[in-house]
Coordinates of C-alpha atoms in Angstrom, one line a residue:
M9 CA 25.7 -3.8 -19.8
P10 CA 23.2 -6.2 -17.5
V11 CA 23.8 -4.1 -14.2
L12 CA 23.1 -0.9 -15.4
R13 CA 20.7 -2.4 -17.3
T14 CA 19.4 -3.7 -13.6
L15 CA 20.1 0.6 -12.1
L16 CA 17.2 1.0 -14.5
A17 CA 15.0 -1.2 -14.6
V18 CA 15.3 -0.8 -10.3
A19 CA 15.3 3.5 -11.1
A20 CA 11.5 2.7 -13.3
A21 CA 10.3 0.6 -10.5
T22 CA 10.2 3.6 -8.4
A23 CA 9.1 6.0 -10.4
C24 CA 5.9 3.4 -11.2
L25 CA 5.2 2.0 -7.4
C26 CA 4.2 5.2 -6.0
G27 CA 1.0 5.0 -4.5
G28 CA -0.1 9.3 -4.7
V29 CA -2.1 10.1 -7.3
T30 CA -3.7 13.4 -8.7
P31 CA -6.6 14.1 -9.6
A32 CA -6.2 15.6 -13.4
R33 CA -8.5 18.5 -12.3
A34 CA -4.9 20.4 -10.7
T35 CA -3.1 20.2 -13.0
V36 CA -4.6 23.1 -14.5
S37 CA -3.8 25.5 -10.8
A38 CA -2.0 22.9 -9.3
P39 CA -2.1 23.8 -5.4
P40 CA 1.7 23.0 -3.6
P41 CA 1.8 19.4 -2.9
P42 CA 0.9 18.0 -0.3
S43 CA 3.5 17.4 2.3
G44 CA 4.1 14.5 4.6
S45 CA 3.5 16.1 7.8
S46 CA -0.3 17.3 5.8
S47 CA -3.8 14.8 6.7
P48 CA -5.8 13.5 4.0
A49 CA -9.3 15.5 4.5
G50 CA -11.3 13.7 7.3
A51 CA -8.3 11.5 9.1
N52 CA -6.0 12.1 12.1
D53 CA -9.0 13.3 14.5
W54 CA -7.4 12.3 18.0
S55 CA -11.2 12.7 19.6
C56 CA -12.8 10.5 17.2
H57 CA -14.6 7.3 18.7
P58 CA -14.8 4.9 16.9
N59 CA -19.5 3.9 16.2
A60 CA -21.6 0.6 16.9
A61 CA -22.1 0.4 13.5
H62 CA -17.7 1.1 12.8
P63 CA -16.3 0.1 15.6
R64 CA -13.0 -0.6 14.6
P65 CA -10.7 2.3 13.2
V66 CA -9.6 3.1 9.5
V67 CA -5.5 3.0 9.5
L68 CA -4.1 4.2 5.6
V69 CA -1.1 3.2 4.8
H70 CA 0.5 5.4 1.2
G71 CA 2.5 3.3 -1.2
L72 CA 6.0 4.3 -1.7
G73 CA 7.9 7.6 -2.5
S74 CA 4.5 9.1 -1.8
N75 CA 2.9 10.6 1.9
M76 CA -0.9 10.1 4.0
G77 CA -2.1 13.3 2.1
A78 CA -0.8 12.6 -1.7
N79 CA -2.0 8.7 -1.3
W80 CA -5.7 9.3 0.5
Q81 CA -7.1 12.0 -1.3
Y82 CA -10.2 10.6 -2.0
L83 CA -10.5 7.6 0.5
S84 CA -9.9 9.5 3.2
P85 CA -12.9 11.8 3.5
L86 CA -15.0 8.6 1.9
L87 CA -14.3 7.2 4.1
A88 CA -15.2 9.7 6.8
A89 CA -18.0 10.5 5.5
D90 CA -19.6 6.7 5.7
G91 CA -18.8 7.9 9.1
Y92 CA -15.4 5.9 11.1
C93 CA -12.8 7.1 12.5
V94 CA -10.1 7.6 9.9
F95 CA -5.9 7.5 10.9
A96 CA -2.6 7.6 8.8
L97 CA 0.1 8.5 8.5
T98 CA 3.6 9.3 6.0
Y99 CA 6.3 6.7 6.6
G100 CA 9.1 5.5 5.8
V101 CA 11.3 9.1 4.9
V102 CA 14.4 9.0 5.1
P103 CA 16.0 11.7 8.4
R104 CA 18.8 13.1 6.4
L105 CA 16.6 14.5 4.0
I106 CA 14.7 17.5 5.2
L107 CA 14.8 19.7 2.0
P108 CA 11.8 19.3 -0.6
P109 CA 10.6 17.2 -2.7
F110 CA 12.5 14.4 -0.4
D111 CA 10.4 15.8 3.4
R112 CA 7.3 14.3 2.1
T113 CA 8.3 11.2 -0.1
G114 CA 7.4 7.9 2.1
G115 CA 7.9 4.7 1.9
V116 CA 11.6 4.4 1.2
Q117 CA 13.0 3.5 4.2
P118 CA 13.6 -0.7 4.6
M119 CA 10.3 -2.0 4.8
E120 CA 11.3 -3.9 8.5
S121 CA 12.2 -0.2 9.8
S122 CA 8.8 1.3 8.4
A123 CA 6.9 -1.7 10.1
Q124 CA 8.1 -0.6 13.7
E125 CA 6.9 3.1 12.8
L126 CA 2.9 1.6 11.7
A127 CA 3.5 -0.7 15.1
G128 CA 3.9 2.6 17.2
F129 CA 1.0 4.3 15.4
V130 CA -1.3 1.9 15.7
D131 CA -1.2 2.0 19.2
R132 CA -1.6 5.0 20.3
V133 CA -4.3 4.9 17.8
L134 CA -6.1 2.5 19.5
T135 CA -4.8 4.2 22.9
A136 CA -7.1 7.2 21.5
T137 CA -10.0 5.7 20.2
G138 CA -9.8 2.5 23.2
A139 CA -10.6 0.7 20.4
S140 CA -9.4 -2.8 20.5
K141 CA -8.3 -3.3 16.7
V142 CA -7.9 -1.8 13.9
D143 CA -8.4 -1.4 10.4
I144 CA -6.2 -1.4 7.7
V145 CA -6.3 0.0 4.2
G146 CA -2.8 0.1 1.9
H147 CA -1.7 1.1 -1.3
S148 CA 1.0 -0.1 -2.6
E149 CA 3.7 -0.3 -1.2
G150 CA 0.9 -0.2 2.4
S151 CA -0.6 -3.2 1.1
L152 CA 2.8 -5.4 1.7
M153 CA 4.3 -4.0 4.8
P154 CA 2.0 -3.8 7.1
D155 CA 1.4 -6.9 6.9
W156 CA 5.3 -7.5 7.9
Y157 CA 4.1 -5.8 11.5
V158 CA 0.8 -8.5 11.2
R159 CA 3.8 -11.2 10.3
F160 CA 6.4 -10.6 12.9
L161 CA 5.3 -8.0 15.4
G162 CA 2.0 -8.3 17.1
G163 CA -0.1 -6.9 14.7
A164 CA -2.2 -10.1 14.2
A165 CA -3.6 -9.4 17.4
R166 CA -5.0 -5.4 17.2
V167 CA -5.0 -5.3 13.5
D168 CA -8.8 -7.4 12.2
H169 CA -9.0 -6.4 7.9
Y170 CA -6.6 -6.0 6.3
V171 CA -7.5 -4.3 2.7
G172 CA -4.3 -4.3 0.3
I173 CA -4.8 -2.1 -3.0
T174 CA -2.7 -2.8 -6.0
P175 CA -0.7 -6.2 -3.6
L176 CA 2.0 -7.8 -4.5
W177 CA 2.4 -10.3 -2.1
H178 CA 4.7 -13.2 -4.4
G179 CA 6.7 -9.3 -6.0
T180 CA 6.7 -7.2 -9.1
N181 CA 8.7 -9.0 -11.7
L182 CA 8.6 -5.2 -14.3
L183 CA 10.8 -5.0 -16.4
G184 CA 12.6 -7.6 -15.8
L185 CA 14.2 -7.1 -12.7
A186 CA 13.1 -10.2 -11.1
T187 CA 14.9 -12.1 -13.5
L188 CA 17.9 -9.5 -14.8
T189 CA 17.9 -9.0 -10.8
H190 CA 18.9 -13.1 -10.4
A191 CA 21.1 -13.5 -12.5
V192 CA 24.1 -12.3 -11.5
P193 CA 24.3 -13.8 -8.6
P194 CA 27.4 -16.1 -9.9
L195 CA 29.5 -12.8 -10.7
G196 CA 28.9 -10.9 -7.4
L197 CA 27.6 -8.1 -8.6
S198 CA 23.6 -8.5 -6.9
V199 CA 25.4 -7.9 -3.9
V200 CA 26.5 -4.5 -4.8
L201 CA 23.3 -3.6 -7.4
G202 CA 21.4 -4.4 -3.4
A203 CA 23.8 -2.2 -1.7
V204 CA 24.0 0.6 -5.0
V205 CA 20.1 0.4 -4.5
G206 CA 19.3 0.7 -1.2
L207 CA 21.0 3.4 -0.3
L208 CA 18.8 5.1 -2.4
C209 CA 16.1 3.5 -1.5
G210 CA 16.1 0.5 1.6
S211 CA 13.1 -0.3 0.4
C212 CA 13.2 -0.7 -3.3
P213 CA 15.4 -4.4 -3.8
E214 CA 12.4 -5.5 -1.3
F215 CA 10.1 -5.5 -3.5
V216 CA 11.5 -7.3 -6.4
T217 CA 10.0 -11.0 -6.5
G218 CA 12.3 -13.6 -4.1
S219 CA 14.0 -10.4 -2.7
A220 CA 14.9 -12.4 1.0
F221 CA 12.7 -9.4 3.2
L222 CA 9.3 -11.7 0.4
E223 CA 10.7 -15.2 1.0
R224 CA 11.1 -14.8 4.5
L225 CA 6.7 -13.0 4.5
N226 CA 6.2 -15.6 3.0
A227 CA 7.6 -19.0 5.2
D228 CA 6.3 -21.0 7.4
G229 CA 2.9 -20.5 6.3
G230 CA 2.3 -16.8 5.0
P231 CA 1.6 -14.3 5.0
A232 CA -1.1 -14.6 5.8
A233 CA -1.7 -14.3 9.0
P234 CA -4.7 -16.2 10.9
G235 CA -7.5 -14.7 12.1
V236 CA -6.9 -11.7 10.1
T237 CA -9.1 -11.2 7.4
Y238 CA -7.6 -10.2 4.2
T239 CA -8.8 -8.4 0.7
N240 CA -6.8 -7.8 -2.6
L241 CA -7.9 -5.5 -4.5
M242 CA -6.7 -5.8 -8.2
T243 CA -6.3 -4.6 -11.7
R244 CA -5.3 -6.2 -14.9
Y245 CA -4.1 -3.1 -16.4
D246 CA -1.2 -2.6 -13.5
Q247 CA 1.8 -1.3 -15.2
A248 CA 4.2 -1.3 -11.8
V249 CA 3.0 -5.1 -10.7
V250 CA 3.9 -7.9 -12.7
P251 CA 2.8 -10.0 -13.4
Y252 CA -1.0 -8.2 -11.2
T253 CA -1.8 -11.9 -10.7
S254 CA 0.7 -11.0 -7.2
G255 CA -1.8 -10.3 -5.4
M256 CA -3.5 -13.0 -5.7
L257 CA -2.8 -15.4 -2.1
D258 CA -4.5 -18.7 -1.7
A259 CA -5.4 -19.2 2.2
P260 CA -8.3 -19.0 4.0
G261 CA -9.7 -15.7 5.4
V262 CA -9.0 -14.6 1.9
T263 CA -11.1 -12.6 -0.9
N264 CA -9.5 -11.9 -4.5
I265 CA -10.2 -9.1 -6.6
V266 CA -9.6 -8.2 -9.9
V267 CA -11.7 -5.3 -11.0
Q268 CA -12.2 -5.4 -14.0
D269 CA -14.0 -9.4 -13.3
Q270 CA -16.7 -6.1 -12.0
C271 CA -16.3 -4.0 -14.1
P272 CA -15.0 -4.7 -17.6
N273 CA -14.9 -1.1 -18.8
D274 CA -13.3 0.3 -15.6
A275 CA -9.2 0.2 -16.0
P276 CA -7.4 1.9 -13.5
E277 CA -4.0 1.5 -13.4
H278 CA -1.6 1.4 -9.7
G279 CA -1.5 4.5 -9.0
S280 CA -5.7 5.9 -10.1
M281 CA -6.7 2.3 -8.7
A282 CA -6.5 4.7 -5.2
Y283 CA -8.9 7.4 -6.7
D284 CA -11.5 4.8 -8.4
P285 CA -15.6 4.3 -7.3
V286 CA -15.2 0.5 -8.0
V287 CA -12.0 0.0 -5.6
A288 CA -13.9 3.0 -3.8
R289 CA -17.0 0.3 -3.0
D290 CA -14.7 -2.6 -2.8
V291 CA -13.3 -1.5 0.0
L292 CA -16.2 -0.5 2.1
N293 CA -17.9 -3.7 1.6
A294 CA -14.4 -5.0 2.9
L295 CA -14.6 -2.9 5.5
D296 CA -18.6 -3.7 6.8
P297 CA -19.3 -6.6 4.9
A298 CA -22.6 -7.4 7.0
H299 CA -24.0 -4.4 5.0
A300 CA -22.2 -4.6 1.4
R301 CA -23.7 -2.9 -1.6
P302 CA -23.5 -4.2 -4.8
V303 CA -20.8 -2.3 -7.0
S304 CA -21.2 0.5 -9.5
C305 CA -19.8 -0.1 -13.1
G306 CA -19.1 3.8 -14.0
L307 CA -16.8 6.4 -15.5
A308 CA -13.2 5.9 -13.2
P309 CA -12.1 10.1 -12.6
P310 CA -10.3 11.2 -14.4
V311 CA -6.3 11.1 -13.4
A312 CA -2.9 12.1 -14.0
G313 CA 0.7 11.0 -12.0

């Protein structure tokens, strides 16, 4: 029974940690879901060159089970309209799963592997734009995986601002997942559990509080890398990152923002944080703090998913 409950918890975690959401209005006449290769509006113009106001291109990194087209429908065109060169990728797709919807399901490879993909993509962006560094904006898994690139793959020299939406630096204990997982090692079942889940989603066991991935990321003064400016954007209504305070870091060069501390009536959950106007203003302020504007508290656009 403990193993069964843990497997069910892992399945729930996988569903809840998916980064992309779809606007509710799309449910009236639902268009085909974006494919993993479909860029969101405003992104991946490889002829774009950064300007003096925004000298660093922005790389958008989606969440678990999502892709660039689904996750960044709101923020990508907003950033582009503000004058940024915006780039996005779909990473972590299992190559053997080429049939829909699996061909557009990203983030399911182990995060160490996905970080290698990100490293290659950032190099391509820097080459195309002539910039020396990028800024990263990530959601869910996209707020965590890039730090492996920053910490261990040379990314600290290529990343300036690192903005995490619903980050989970210390993992998640969703549905008691971490508690259950760490309850079974005396029986040797955690190894079996990790292997079974890893076949379906290589990154999923890495999200659990206390995982080897997180222990390595948090070791030796981590996870914050010197020289990189971090902004963590959290919501008290996060149903996937449990507790939501897992997204907080106490380190130099880190700013922690809880949406409800700014706007008490703003109640985005995990997925809809990528569509929330308050979060969008926080992202813009984090990328360009010299020209930060006050957050305006209002109603977020409706979302479903």
